[in-house]
Short mmCIF file of C-alpha atoms in Angstrom, two decimals:
data_model
loop_
_atom_site.label_atom_id
_atom_site.label_comp_id
_atom_site.label_asym_id
_atom_site.label_seq_id
_atom_site.Cartn_x
_atom_site.Cartn_y
_atom_site.Cartn_z
CA UNK A 15 61.02 46.48 182.29
CA UNK A 16 60.81 49.19 185.13
CA UNK A 17 64.10 48.45 186.36
CA UNK A 18 65.59 49.05 183.00
CA UNK A 19 63.73 52.33 182.67
CA UNK A 20 64.85 53.46 186.14
CA UNK A 21 68.36 52.56 185.11
CA UNK A 22 68.26 54.40 182.05
CA UNK A 23 66.90 57.55 183.85
CA UNK A 24 69.52 57.30 186.60
CA UNK A 25 72.21 57.06 183.95
CA UNK A 26 70.87 60.07 182.02
CA UNK A 27 70.74 62.06 185.23
CA UNK A 28 74.34 61.09 186.13
CA UNK A 29 75.53 62.04 182.49
CA UNK A 30 73.78 65.30 182.72
CA UNK A 31 75.36 65.94 186.16
CA UNK A 32 78.84 65.08 185.07
CA UNK A 33 78.50 67.51 181.91
CA UNK A 34 77.31 70.28 184.13
CA UNK A 35 80.04 69.63 186.60
CA UNK A 36 82.52 69.71 183.87
CA UNK A 37 81.15 73.03 182.38
CA UNK A 38 81.23 74.57 185.85
CA UNK A 39 84.96 73.45 186.38
CA UNK A 40 86.13 74.59 182.91
CA UNK A 41 84.35 77.74 183.09
CA UNK A 42 82.63 77.05 179.55
CA UNK A 43 79.16 77.85 181.14
CA UNK A 44 78.09 81.36 181.05
CA UNK A 45 79.97 83.39 183.63
CA UNK A 46 76.72 85.15 184.82
CA UNK A 47 76.70 84.63 188.59
CA UNK A 48 72.89 84.01 188.53
CA UNK A 49 73.21 81.33 185.94
CA UNK A 50 76.11 79.60 187.74
CA UNK A 51 74.08 79.72 190.90
CA UNK A 52 71.09 78.11 189.23
CA UNK A 53 73.24 75.37 187.64
CA UNK A 54 74.96 74.56 190.96
CA UNK A 55 71.45 74.22 192.71
CA UNK A 56 70.34 71.89 189.94
CA UNK A 57 73.29 69.85 190.28
CA UNK A 58 72.78 69.57 193.97
CA UNK A 59 69.25 68.41 193.55
CA UNK A 60 70.22 65.85 190.94
CA UNK A 61 72.71 64.44 193.52
CA UNK A 62 70.07 64.24 196.03
CA UNK A 63 67.70 62.54 193.59
CA UNK A 64 70.36 59.99 192.86
CA UNK A 65 71.04 59.38 196.37
CA UNK A 66 67.56 58.68 196.78
CA UNK A 67 67.13 56.37 193.81
CA UNK A 68 70.26 54.39 194.21
CA UNK A 69 69.20 52.48 197.43
CA UNK A 70 65.80 51.85 195.86
CA UNK A 71 67.19 50.45 192.61
CA UNK A 72 69.65 48.39 194.58
CA UNK A 73 66.93 46.69 196.47
CA UNK A 74 64.82 46.06 193.38
CA UNK A 75 67.79 44.76 191.30
CA UNK A 76 68.55 42.41 194.31
CA UNK A 77 64.95 40.89 194.29
CA UNK A 78 64.92 40.82 190.45
CA UNK A 79 68.21 38.87 189.78
#
């Protein structure tokens, strides 16, 4: 159950990050420089979280399956 929940959380974060990156590249996000900087910082933080979660999930899934 915990593995499924962790997978869902990671999938949601990846989806959110992909949407944010898409908005940044297509310029549909607010052009306010402060807002854009905040968004980029959030994306970087999400990438760091996912990098930290991925090895953990991989090891848990290997033990589970």
